[in-house]
């Protein structure tokens, strides 16, 4: 024993105490000792410090070993206690052992005392280690119980066949099931049939890699409705590496998925509102402003006939006014067409693109080499609208920035997608360089084109460099958009 033991000897005969000390020294035990003869002395020594071992004679004039044992028990002191006494009956020894003594040594045979102390100390060490382990386990179980009973997440323990071994109380509040009633049932019974293959795959992948796997699953409530959960599963293996059971933690993410779905639908609503407003403004420009301007033009034409012979100056001014009015009417028509081309609603994408390119050529003097091939007779409304807006924005950028003399547009179907390629021979630019005008950020048109393509599951690419012109490629998969079809009109090959 490396530690010097603090030994308390309860003995009224000094010579007997000395014999005990000599035997301990002969046994190689490092110690220091204290001796007491009565209850009061024992209490004083215990107040000064708790000894490592108590060696006690059975009978003293005013005290005995049983009383000492009871006193230690009252003070909740778990100290090795060895009875060292003269000749006594077996009944006395049994009684002392029953009351808590660790051993019984006769004074006439003290040679066994060192080993008895070593055994008693080892026994206490083992008992203390067991107690500490049990206490740690109890605290761990208590903490786990508190977590399991108070968390909203589902905690499940399933066997290798996927049957419930344990279900946390949260199964009642989240799904409406009594946890005890789930024992023995298969976890997959709660999973939506369409999600079961994904769960089996995640479990299968977790086994060889011995890592957790995450899966989004729909779990059936007792009422029959489904909630969306994010589940993570971990297999528990034995010392040979064989799977024994799995722990599955599931968190209800239904509200999060609903919010994500609402956010995904928000751009659709915004663009729908924008197009509805554009359609309204375009209609008002056509039905109101153009009609007013046309009425003024007709009145000027009527005045022209009266002034031609009477007032030449006024007549010439009338002619000039008619020219300006005609320009205003054409400009309003162009604005109205840009806001919402009637051809797109009435005839479809191909006629609308042809009209757009024709109007671009008339306005800029740059003819568009247009080729429309293999375009389906019907296209989803969202694809038509977003593709038209991308082409419209691309031509607008060419007019404003490129200084091009040639423009080509190829539009058609390739395999399962619609592809549009717009090229110009203009001055080009560096797509990676920042572009600004008077300190204000620009390039929002490029961002809008990219977002419109992504909105219908498509892809948008820009290729350009200074002096080499610009090319824009748009690809929109037919199967990624909804099944709403465009209105009847020209949809065949062009």
Short mmCIF file of C-alpha atoms in Angstrom, two decimals:
data_model
loop_
_atom_site.label_atom_id
_atom_site.label_comp_id
_atom_site.label_asym_id
_atom_site.label_seq_id
_atom_site.Cartn_x
_atom_site.Cartn_y
_atom_site.Cartn_z
CA UNK A 1 0.00 0.00 0.00
CA UNK A 2 1.63 3.25 -1.07
CA UNK A 3 -0.66 5.53 0.93
CA UNK A 4 0.01 5.93 4.64
CA UNK A 5 -3.14 4.74 6.34
CA UNK A 6 -4.88 6.61 9.13
CA UNK A 7 -5.84 3.82 11.55
CA UNK A 8 -8.09 4.39 14.53
CA UNK A 9 -7.65 1.78 17.29
CA UNK A 10 -10.43 1.35 19.87
CA UNK A 11 -8.57 -0.35 22.74
CA UNK A 12 -8.28 0.25 26.48
CA UNK A 13 -5.12 -1.85 26.92
CA UNK A 14 -2.07 0.05 25.69
CA UNK A 15 0.03 -3.11 25.35
CA UNK A 16 -2.54 -4.73 23.09
CA UNK A 17 -2.59 -1.61 20.90
CA UNK A 18 1.19 -1.73 20.64
CA UNK A 19 1.07 -5.39 19.59
CA UNK A 20 -1.38 -4.47 16.84
CA UNK A 21 0.93 -1.69 15.61
CA UNK A 22 3.93 -4.02 15.63
CA UNK A 23 2.06 -6.59 13.54
CA UNK A 24 1.07 -3.94 11.01
CA UNK A 25 4.65 -2.75 10.74
CA UNK A 26 5.84 -6.34 10.25
CA UNK A 27 3.25 -6.69 7.48
CA UNK A 28 4.76 -3.72 5.61
CA UNK A 29 1.80 -1.41 6.08
CA UNK A 30 2.57 2.31 6.15
CA UNK A 31 0.32 3.93 8.74
CA UNK A 32 -0.10 6.25 11.63
CA UNK A 33 -2.51 5.42 14.40
CA UNK A 34 -4.77 7.00 16.99
CA UNK A 35 -6.11 5.22 20.07
CA UNK A 36 -9.39 5.84 21.95
CA UNK A 37 -11.04 4.07 24.86
CA UNK A 38 -14.62 5.43 25.03
CA UNK A 39 -17.45 6.98 23.07
CA UNK A 40 -16.50 10.62 23.74
CA UNK A 41 -12.94 10.10 22.59
CA UNK A 42 -14.15 8.35 19.45
CA UNK A 43 -16.45 11.26 18.58
CA UNK A 44 -13.61 13.76 19.07
CA UNK A 45 -11.33 11.81 16.73
CA UNK A 46 -14.03 11.52 14.08
CA UNK A 47 -14.52 15.28 14.19
CA UNK A 48 -10.81 15.80 13.51
CA UNK A 49 -10.84 13.50 10.50
CA UNK A 50 -12.33 10.33 9.15
CA UNK A 51 -9.89 7.38 9.50
CA UNK A 52 -9.16 4.88 6.73
CA UNK A 53 -9.61 1.83 9.00
CA UNK A 54 -11.07 1.17 12.47
CA UNK A 55 -9.64 -1.67 14.58
CA UNK A 56 -11.75 -2.33 17.68
CA UNK A 57 -11.68 -4.56 20.72
CA UNK A 58 -15.06 -6.10 21.39
CA UNK A 59 -15.50 -5.07 25.03
CA UNK A 60 -14.20 -1.97 26.80
CA UNK A 61 -15.11 -0.76 30.33
CA UNK A 62 -17.62 1.84 29.10
CA UNK A 63 -17.90 0.96 25.40
CA UNK A 64 -17.97 -1.95 22.96
CA UNK A 65 -17.58 -2.73 19.26
CA UNK A 66 -21.30 -2.92 18.52
CA UNK A 67 -21.82 0.59 19.91
CA UNK A 68 -18.93 1.83 17.78
CA UNK A 69 -20.48 0.24 14.67
CA UNK A 70 -23.85 1.88 15.43
CA UNK A 71 -22.19 5.25 15.91
CA UNK A 72 -20.39 5.02 12.56
CA UNK A 73 -23.65 4.00 10.89
CA UNK A 74 -25.49 6.97 12.42
CA UNK A 75 -22.84 9.31 11.00
CA UNK A 76 -23.09 7.50 7.63
CA UNK A 77 -19.41 6.63 7.63
CA UNK A 78 -18.61 3.62 5.47
CA UNK A 79 -15.20 2.75 6.98
CA UNK A 80 -13.57 -0.71 7.06
CA UNK A 81 -14.20 -2.04 10.59
CA UNK A 82 -12.22 -5.04 11.88
CA UNK A 83 -12.88 -6.63 15.23
CA UNK A 84 -9.60 -7.42 17.08
CA UNK A 85 -10.39 -9.09 20.38
CA UNK A 86 -9.64 -11.94 22.72
CA UNK A 87 -11.38 -15.28 22.80
CA UNK A 88 -15.06 -14.88 21.96
CA UNK A 89 -17.80 -17.17 20.80
CA UNK A 90 -18.79 -17.64 17.17
CA UNK A 91 -22.11 -15.95 17.97
CA UNK A 92 -20.25 -12.74 18.85
CA UNK A 93 -18.34 -12.81 15.58
CA UNK A 94 -21.49 -13.45 13.54
CA UNK A 95 -23.32 -10.60 15.29
CA UNK A 96 -20.49 -8.16 14.60
CA UNK A 97 -20.29 -9.18 10.93
CA UNK A 98 -24.05 -8.80 10.64
CA UNK A 99 -23.84 -5.28 12.08
CA UNK A 100 -21.25 -4.23 9.52
CA UNK A 101 -17.83 -5.44 10.62
CA UNK A 102 -15.55 -6.56 7.81
CA UNK A 103 -13.59 -9.24 9.68
CA UNK A 104 -12.93 -10.91 13.02
CA UNK A 105 -9.31 -11.26 14.24
CA UNK A 106 -8.21 -12.86 17.50
CA UNK A 107 -5.52 -11.08 19.47
CA UNK A 108 -3.76 -14.39 19.91
CA UNK A 109 -3.34 -14.66 16.13
CA UNK A 110 -2.64 -11.22 14.62
CA UNK A 111 -0.66 -12.42 11.58
CA UNK A 112 -3.78 -12.29 9.43
CA UNK A 113 -4.44 -8.63 10.34
CA UNK A 114 -2.41 -6.94 7.50
CA UNK A 115 -4.08 -9.06 4.81
CA UNK A 116 -7.47 -8.52 6.44
CA UNK A 117 -6.98 -4.73 6.26
CA UNK A 118 -5.85 -4.99 2.61
CA UNK A 119 -8.89 -7.09 1.74
CA UNK A 120 -11.25 -4.71 3.55
CA UNK A 121 -9.79 -1.68 1.74
CA UNK A 122 -9.97 -3.45 -1.63
CA UNK A 123 -13.57 -4.41 -0.91
CA UNK A 124 -14.42 -0.77 -0.13
CA UNK A 125 -12.68 0.37 -3.34
CA UNK A 126 -14.69 -2.08 -5.41
CA UNK A 127 -17.92 -1.13 -3.66
CA UNK A 128 -17.20 2.57 -4.13
CA UNK A 129 -16.46 2.06 -7.83
CA UNK A 130 -19.68 0.07 -8.22
CA UNK A 131 -21.61 2.75 -6.36
CA UNK A 132 -20.11 5.51 -8.51
CA UNK A 133 -20.97 3.58 -11.68
CA UNK A 134 -24.51 2.93 -10.51
CA UNK A 135 -24.90 6.55 -9.48
CA UNK A 136 -23.60 7.75 -12.85
CA UNK A 137 -25.95 5.34 -14.59
CA UNK A 138 -28.84 6.54 -12.47
CA UNK A 139 -28.06 10.18 -13.27
CA UNK A 140 -27.67 9.34 -16.95
CA UNK A 141 -30.98 7.50 -16.99
CA UNK A 142 -32.64 10.36 -15.14
CA UNK A 143 -31.27 12.89 -17.61
CA UNK A 144 -32.33 10.71 -20.54
CA UNK A 145 -35.79 10.31 -19.01
CA UNK A 146 -36.12 14.09 -18.61
CA UNK A 147 -35.00 14.65 -22.20
CA UNK A 148 -37.25 11.94 -23.59
CA UNK A 149 -40.28 13.14 -21.62
CA UNK A 150 -39.87 16.83 -22.38
CA UNK A 151 -38.58 16.97 -25.98
CA UNK A 152 -40.94 17.39 -28.91
CA UNK A 153 -38.68 15.28 -31.10
CA UNK A 154 -39.53 11.62 -31.51
CA UNK A 155 -36.99 9.22 -29.97
CA UNK A 156 -37.34 5.62 -31.13
CA UNK A 157 -35.37 2.47 -30.42
CA UNK A 158 -35.95 -0.30 -32.96
CA UNK A 159 -34.53 -3.80 -33.41
CA UNK A 160 -32.77 -5.09 -36.52
CA UNK A 161 -36.16 -5.93 -38.08
CA UNK A 162 -37.30 -2.32 -37.59
CA UNK A 163 -39.76 -3.08 -34.77
CA UNK A 164 -40.26 -0.64 -31.92
CA UNK A 165 -38.41 -1.48 -28.72
CA UNK A 166 -39.06 1.96 -27.24
CA UNK A 167 -41.02 5.07 -28.24
CA UNK A 168 -40.67 8.36 -26.39
CA UNK A 169 -43.71 10.08 -24.84
CA UNK A 170 -43.58 12.67 -27.63
CA UNK A 171 -45.14 10.08 -29.96
CA UNK A 172 -48.40 10.77 -28.18
CA UNK A 173 -48.32 14.56 -28.60
CA UNK A 174 -46.88 14.56 -32.15
CA UNK A 175 -48.60 11.56 -33.71
CA UNK A 176 -51.34 10.62 -31.27
CA UNK A 177 -50.00 7.13 -30.45
CA UNK A 178 -49.64 5.71 -26.95
CA UNK A 179 -45.90 4.86 -26.75
CA UNK A 180 -46.49 1.53 -25.01
CA UNK A 181 -48.85 0.40 -27.77
CA UNK A 182 -46.13 0.89 -30.42
CA UNK A 183 -43.87 -1.75 -28.86
CA UNK A 184 -43.43 -4.64 -31.31
CA UNK A 185 -44.89 -2.76 -34.28
CA UNK A 186 -42.81 -1.93 -37.35
CA UNK A 187 -41.66 1.64 -37.68
CA UNK A 188 -42.26 1.48 -41.43
CA UNK A 189 -45.99 1.06 -40.76
CA UNK A 190 -46.05 4.76 -39.81
CA UNK A 191 -44.07 5.82 -42.90
CA UNK A 192 -45.84 6.94 -46.05
CA UNK A 193 -45.65 4.13 -48.67
CA UNK A 194 -43.84 6.42 -51.13
CA UNK A 195 -41.14 7.20 -48.54
CA UNK A 196 -40.43 3.64 -47.40
CA UNK A 197 -37.81 2.92 -50.12
CA UNK A 198 -35.83 5.99 -49.02
CA UNK A 199 -35.94 4.84 -45.39
CA UNK A 200 -34.77 1.33 -46.32
CA UNK A 201 -31.97 2.85 -48.39
CA UNK A 202 -30.84 5.10 -45.52
CA UNK A 203 -30.84 2.16 -43.08
CA UNK A 204 -28.96 0.01 -45.57
CA UNK A 205 -26.30 2.71 -46.08
CA UNK A 206 -25.88 3.27 -42.34
CA UNK A 207 -24.93 -0.38 -41.74
CA UNK A 208 -21.72 -0.77 -43.77
CA UNK A 209 -20.48 2.75 -43.04
CA UNK A 210 -21.55 2.67 -39.37
CA UNK A 211 -22.59 6.29 -39.73
CA UNK A 212 -25.84 8.13 -39.21
CA UNK A 213 -28.11 8.79 -42.19
CA UNK A 214 -30.75 11.48 -42.62
CA UNK A 215 -34.01 11.09 -44.49
CA UNK A 216 -37.14 13.22 -44.89
CA UNK A 217 -40.19 11.05 -44.31
CA UNK A 218 -43.90 11.49 -43.91
CA UNK A 219 -45.23 9.81 -40.78
CA UNK A 220 -48.89 8.94 -40.36
CA UNK A 221 -50.72 10.33 -37.37
CA UNK A 222 -53.34 8.23 -35.64
CA UNK A 223 -55.96 10.46 -37.28
CA UNK A 224 -54.69 9.37 -40.71
CA UNK A 225 -53.03 12.61 -41.83
CA UNK A 226 -49.30 12.77 -42.54
CA UNK A 227 -46.68 15.07 -41.08
CA UNK A 228 -43.20 15.64 -42.52
CA UNK A 229 -40.26 14.65 -40.30
CA UNK A 230 -36.51 14.85 -40.66
CA UNK A 231 -35.20 11.56 -39.25
CA UNK A 232 -31.65 10.58 -38.39
CA UNK A 233 -30.81 6.97 -37.59
CA UNK A 234 -27.80 5.38 -35.91
CA UNK A 235 -27.14 1.66 -35.60
CA UNK A 236 -25.83 0.27 -32.30
CA UNK A 237 -23.31 -2.56 -32.70
CA UNK A 238 -22.03 -5.16 -30.25
CA UNK A 239 -18.34 -5.86 -29.59
CA UNK A 240 -18.19 -8.15 -32.65
CA UNK A 241 -19.55 -5.43 -34.96
CA UNK A 242 -22.96 -7.02 -35.33
CA UNK A 243 -25.92 -4.59 -35.38
CA UNK A 244 -28.20 -4.95 -32.36
CA UNK A 245 -30.67 -2.08 -32.64
CA UNK A 246 -31.04 1.42 -34.03
CA UNK A 247 -31.78 4.79 -32.47
CA UNK A 248 -33.98 7.04 -34.63
CA UNK A 249 -34.49 10.74 -33.85
CA UNK A 250 -37.26 12.48 -35.80
CA UNK A 251 -38.10 16.19 -35.82
CA UNK A 252 -41.35 17.57 -37.19
CA UNK A 253 -40.49 19.94 -40.06
CA UNK A 254 -43.98 20.22 -41.53
CA UNK A 255 -44.24 23.95 -40.90
CA UNK A 256 -40.77 24.52 -42.28
CA UNK A 257 -41.63 22.61 -45.46
CA UNK A 258 -44.87 24.57 -45.80
CA UNK A 259 -42.93 27.83 -45.40
CA UNK A 260 -40.38 26.70 -48.00
CA UNK A 261 -43.18 25.80 -50.39
CA UNK A 262 -44.78 29.20 -49.81
CA UNK A 263 -41.45 30.91 -50.53
CA UNK A 264 -41.01 28.88 -53.69
CA UNK A 265 -44.45 29.95 -54.82
CA UNK A 266 -43.81 33.62 -53.99
CA UNK A 267 -41.83 34.43 -57.16
CA UNK A 268 -44.60 32.83 -59.19
CA UNK A 269 -47.17 35.06 -57.50
CA UNK A 270 -45.00 38.15 -57.93
CA UNK A 271 -44.44 37.49 -61.62
CA UNK A 272 -48.13 36.69 -62.11
CA UNK A 273 -49.02 40.00 -60.45
CA UNK A 274 -46.49 41.82 -62.62
CA UNK A 275 -47.85 40.28 -65.80
CA UNK A 276 -51.42 41.01 -64.76
CA UNK A 277 -50.51 44.66 -64.15
CA UNK A 278 -48.66 44.83 -67.46
CA UNK A 279 -51.65 43.35 -69.23
CA UNK A 280 -53.94 45.92 -67.58
CA UNK A 281 -51.71 48.89 -68.45
CA UNK A 282 -51.22 47.61 -72.02
CA UNK A 283 -54.97 47.26 -72.46
CA UNK A 284 -55.61 50.76 -71.12
CA UNK A 285 -52.92 52.21 -73.40
CA UNK A 286 -54.50 50.48 -76.38
CA UNK A 287 -58.12 51.12 -75.51
CA UNK A 288 -57.77 54.60 -74.04
CA UNK A 289 -54.61 56.54 -74.90
CA UNK A 290 -54.30 55.31 -78.50
CA UNK A 291 -57.99 55.97 -79.11
CA UNK A 292 -57.64 59.52 -77.80
CA UNK A 293 -54.58 60.19 -79.93
CA UNK A 294 -56.29 58.71 -82.99
CA UNK A 295 -59.32 60.93 -82.38
CA UNK A 296 -57.08 64.01 -82.23
CA UNK A 297 -55.39 62.91 -85.46
CA UNK A 298 -58.76 62.57 -87.22
CA UNK A 299 -59.76 66.08 -86.10
CA UNK A 300 -56.50 67.48 -87.42
CA UNK A 301 -57.12 65.76 -90.74
CA UNK A 302 -60.56 67.41 -90.88
CA UNK A 303 -59.02 70.83 -90.16
CA UNK A 304 -56.38 70.20 -92.82
CA UNK A 305 -58.99 70.19 -95.57
CA UNK A 306 -60.41 73.55 -94.43
CA UNK A 307 -57.05 75.25 -94.03
CA UNK A 308 -55.32 74.09 -97.21
CA UNK A 309 -56.69 77.02 -99.30
CA UNK A 310 -57.30 79.62 -96.58
CA UNK A 311 -54.33 79.53 -94.22
CA UNK A 312 -51.17 77.88 -95.57
CA UNK A 313 -49.14 78.32 -92.39
CA UNK A 314 -51.81 76.80 -90.19
CA UNK A 315 -52.19 73.99 -92.74
CA UNK A 316 -48.43 73.18 -92.59
CA UNK A 317 -48.52 73.20 -88.78
CA UNK A 318 -51.44 70.79 -88.94
CA UNK A 319 -49.44 68.42 -91.10
CA UNK A 320 -46.52 68.54 -88.65
CA UNK A 321 -48.87 67.90 -85.74
CA UNK A 322 -50.25 64.85 -87.55
CA UNK A 323 -46.72 63.48 -88.04
CA UNK A 324 -45.97 63.91 -84.32
CA UNK A 325 -49.26 62.32 -83.39
CA UNK A 326 -48.54 59.34 -85.61
CA UNK A 327 -45.14 58.93 -83.91
CA UNK A 328 -46.81 59.15 -80.51
CA UNK A 329 -49.37 56.52 -81.52
CA UNK A 330 -46.62 54.18 -82.75
CA UNK A 331 -44.60 54.73 -79.55
CA UNK A 332 -47.60 54.01 -77.35
CA UNK A 333 -48.28 50.88 -79.39
CA UNK A 334 -44.64 49.80 -78.92
CA UNK A 335 -44.84 50.38 -75.17
CA UNK A 336 -48.13 48.50 -75.03
CA UNK A 337 -46.64 45.61 -77.02
CA UNK A 338 -43.60 45.48 -74.74
CA UNK A 339 -45.77 45.44 -71.68
CA UNK A 340 -47.88 42.54 -72.94
CA UNK A 341 -47.80 41.50 -76.60
CA UNK A 342 -51.26 40.56 -77.80
CA UNK A 343 -49.72 38.02 -80.17
CA UNK A 344 -48.40 35.99 -77.22
CA UNK A 345 -51.88 35.72 -75.68
CA UNK A 346 -53.76 35.25 -78.94
CA UNK A 347 -51.40 33.31 -81.22
CA UNK A 348 -48.55 31.91 -79.13
CA UNK A 349 -44.78 32.16 -78.83
CA UNK A 350 -43.69 31.90 -82.48
CA UNK A 351 -45.83 34.79 -83.83
CA UNK A 352 -44.97 36.91 -80.78
CA UNK A 353 -41.23 36.39 -81.31
CA UNK A 354 -41.56 37.14 -85.04
CA UNK A 355 -43.40 40.37 -84.26
CA UNK A 356 -40.82 41.27 -81.61
CA UNK A 357 -37.92 40.74 -84.04
CA UNK A 358 -39.68 42.64 -86.83
CA UNK A 359 -40.36 45.60 -84.58
CA UNK A 360 -36.74 45.49 -83.34
CA UNK A 361 -35.47 45.63 -86.95
CA UNK A 362 -37.76 48.52 -87.88
CA UNK A 363 -36.75 50.49 -84.80
CA UNK A 364 -32.98 49.88 -84.87
CA UNK A 365 -32.30 49.22 -88.54
CA UNK A 366 -30.63 45.91 -87.57
CA UNK A 367 -32.42 42.94 -89.10
CA UNK A 368 -32.70 39.78 -87.00
CA UNK A 369 -31.81 36.49 -88.67
CA UNK A 370 -34.64 34.44 -87.15
CA UNK A 371 -35.06 30.68 -87.35
CA UNK A 372 -37.80 28.83 -85.45
CA UNK A 373 -37.68 25.05 -85.86
CA UNK A 374 -39.52 22.09 -84.37
CA UNK A 375 -41.38 24.24 -81.88
CA UNK A 376 -44.20 22.18 -80.28
CA UNK A 377 -47.77 23.12 -81.09
CA UNK A 378 -48.46 23.72 -77.43
CA UNK A 379 -46.18 24.99 -74.68
CA UNK A 380 -46.84 25.66 -71.00
CA UNK A 381 -47.90 29.23 -70.37
CA UNK A 382 -45.07 29.90 -67.93
CA UNK A 383 -42.46 28.65 -70.38
CA UNK A 384 -43.84 30.79 -73.20
CA UNK A 385 -44.01 33.93 -71.10
CA UNK A 386 -40.56 33.60 -69.49
CA UNK A 387 -38.87 32.63 -72.76
CA UNK A 388 -40.47 35.59 -74.52
CA UNK A 389 -39.36 37.95 -71.71
CA UNK A 390 -35.78 36.62 -71.92
CA UNK A 391 -35.65 37.17 -75.68
CA UNK A 392 -37.20 40.60 -75.23
CA UNK A 393 -34.63 41.57 -72.58
CA UNK A 394 -31.75 40.22 -74.71
CA UNK A 395 -32.83 42.28 -77.74
CA UNK A 396 -33.24 45.32 -75.50
CA UNK A 397 -29.70 44.95 -74.22
CA UNK A 398 -28.39 44.58 -77.78
CA UNK A 399 -30.14 47.80 -78.76
CA UNK A 400 -28.85 49.74 -75.76
CA UNK A 401 -25.29 48.49 -75.39
CA UNK A 402 -23.91 46.27 -78.16
CA UNK A 403 -23.67 48.54 -81.24
CA UNK A 404 -24.23 45.37 -83.27
CA UNK A 405 -24.86 45.24 -87.01
CA UNK A 406 -25.99 41.60 -87.09
CA UNK A 407 -28.27 39.67 -84.74
CA UNK A 408 -29.34 36.03 -85.01
CA UNK A 409 -31.97 34.14 -83.06
CA UNK A 410 -32.43 30.36 -83.10
CA UNK A 411 -35.47 28.98 -81.31
CA UNK A 412 -36.70 25.40 -81.28
CA UNK A 413 -36.94 22.05 -79.60
CA UNK A 414 -33.91 19.84 -79.00
CA UNK A 415 -34.72 16.46 -77.45
CA UNK A 416 -36.80 17.14 -74.33
CA UNK A 417 -36.04 20.84 -74.03
CA UNK A 418 -36.70 24.17 -75.72
CA UNK A 419 -33.49 25.98 -76.68
CA UNK A 420 -32.98 29.59 -77.66
CA UNK A 421 -29.67 31.09 -78.81
CA UNK A 422 -29.33 34.88 -79.30
CA UNK A 423 -26.06 36.12 -80.87
CA UNK A 424 -24.82 39.53 -81.91
CA UNK A 425 -21.58 40.85 -83.43
CA UNK A 426 -21.42 43.85 -81.13
CA UNK A 427 -18.58 45.13 -78.98
CA UNK A 428 -19.15 42.56 -76.21
CA UNK A 429 -18.01 42.95 -72.62
CA UNK A 430 -16.34 41.13 -69.74
CA UNK A 431 -19.10 39.32 -67.77
CA UNK A 432 -16.84 39.17 -64.67
CA UNK A 433 -16.17 42.90 -64.59
CA UNK A 434 -18.48 45.15 -62.54
CA UNK A 435 -20.77 47.33 -64.64
CA UNK A 436 -22.22 50.54 -63.33
CA UNK A 437 -23.56 53.82 -64.47
CA UNK A 438 -23.20 56.95 -62.35
CA UNK A 439 -22.53 54.85 -59.32
CA UNK A 440 -25.71 52.82 -59.68
CA UNK A 441 -25.51 49.04 -60.05
CA UNK A 442 -26.58 47.68 -63.42
CA UNK A 443 -26.94 44.25 -64.97
CA UNK A 444 -30.37 43.59 -63.43
CA UNK A 445 -31.58 42.54 -66.86
CA UNK A 446 -29.04 39.68 -66.84
CA UNK A 447 -30.15 38.68 -63.37
CA UNK A 448 -33.79 38.74 -64.46
CA UNK A 449 -33.04 36.48 -67.44
CA UNK A 450 -31.18 34.00 -65.26
CA UNK A 451 -33.98 33.95 -62.67
CA UNK A 452 -36.67 33.50 -65.32
CA UNK A 453 -34.85 30.49 -66.74
CA UNK A 454 -34.34 28.97 -63.28
CA UNK A 455 -37.98 29.65 -62.43
CA UNK A 456 -39.10 26.98 -64.91
CA UNK A 457 -36.20 24.64 -64.11
CA UNK A 458 -34.09 25.85 -67.00
CA UNK A 459 -30.54 27.01 -67.59
CA UNK A 460 -29.22 30.36 -68.79
CA UNK A 461 -25.70 30.96 -70.08
CA UNK A 462 -23.89 34.10 -71.18
CA UNK A 463 -20.75 34.10 -73.33
CA UNK A 464 -19.08 37.38 -74.17
CA UNK A 465 -15.73 39.14 -74.34
CA UNK A 466 -14.68 42.61 -75.45
CA UNK A 467 -14.69 42.83 -79.24
CA UNK A 468 -16.21 39.38 -79.86
CA UNK A 469 -19.93 39.99 -79.49
CA UNK A 470 -22.31 38.27 -77.08
CA UNK A 471 -24.15 34.96 -77.06
CA UNK A 472 -27.00 34.01 -74.75
CA UNK A 473 -28.18 30.40 -74.54
CA UNK A 474 -31.42 29.46 -72.80
CA UNK A 475 -32.53 25.86 -72.24
CA UNK A 476 -35.87 24.99 -70.65
CA UNK A 477 -36.83 21.34 -70.03
CA UNK A 478 -40.36 20.56 -71.10
CA UNK A 479 -41.03 18.09 -68.29
CA UNK A 480 -40.00 20.44 -65.47
CA UNK A 481 -42.88 22.89 -65.86
CA UNK A 482 -46.57 22.52 -65.15
CA UNK A 483 -49.05 21.08 -67.60
CA UNK A 484 -50.95 24.29 -68.27
CA UNK A 485 -50.96 24.84 -72.03
CA UNK A 486 -50.83 28.00 -74.04
CA UNK A 487 -53.78 29.30 -75.95
CA UNK A 488 -54.47 28.05 -79.42
CA UNK A 489 -52.71 29.70 -82.31
CA UNK A 490 -49.65 29.26 -84.44
CA UNK A 491 -47.52 26.58 -82.75
CA UNK A 492 -46.05 24.59 -85.60
CA UNK A 493 -42.69 24.84 -87.25
CA UNK A 494 -41.75 28.25 -88.50
#
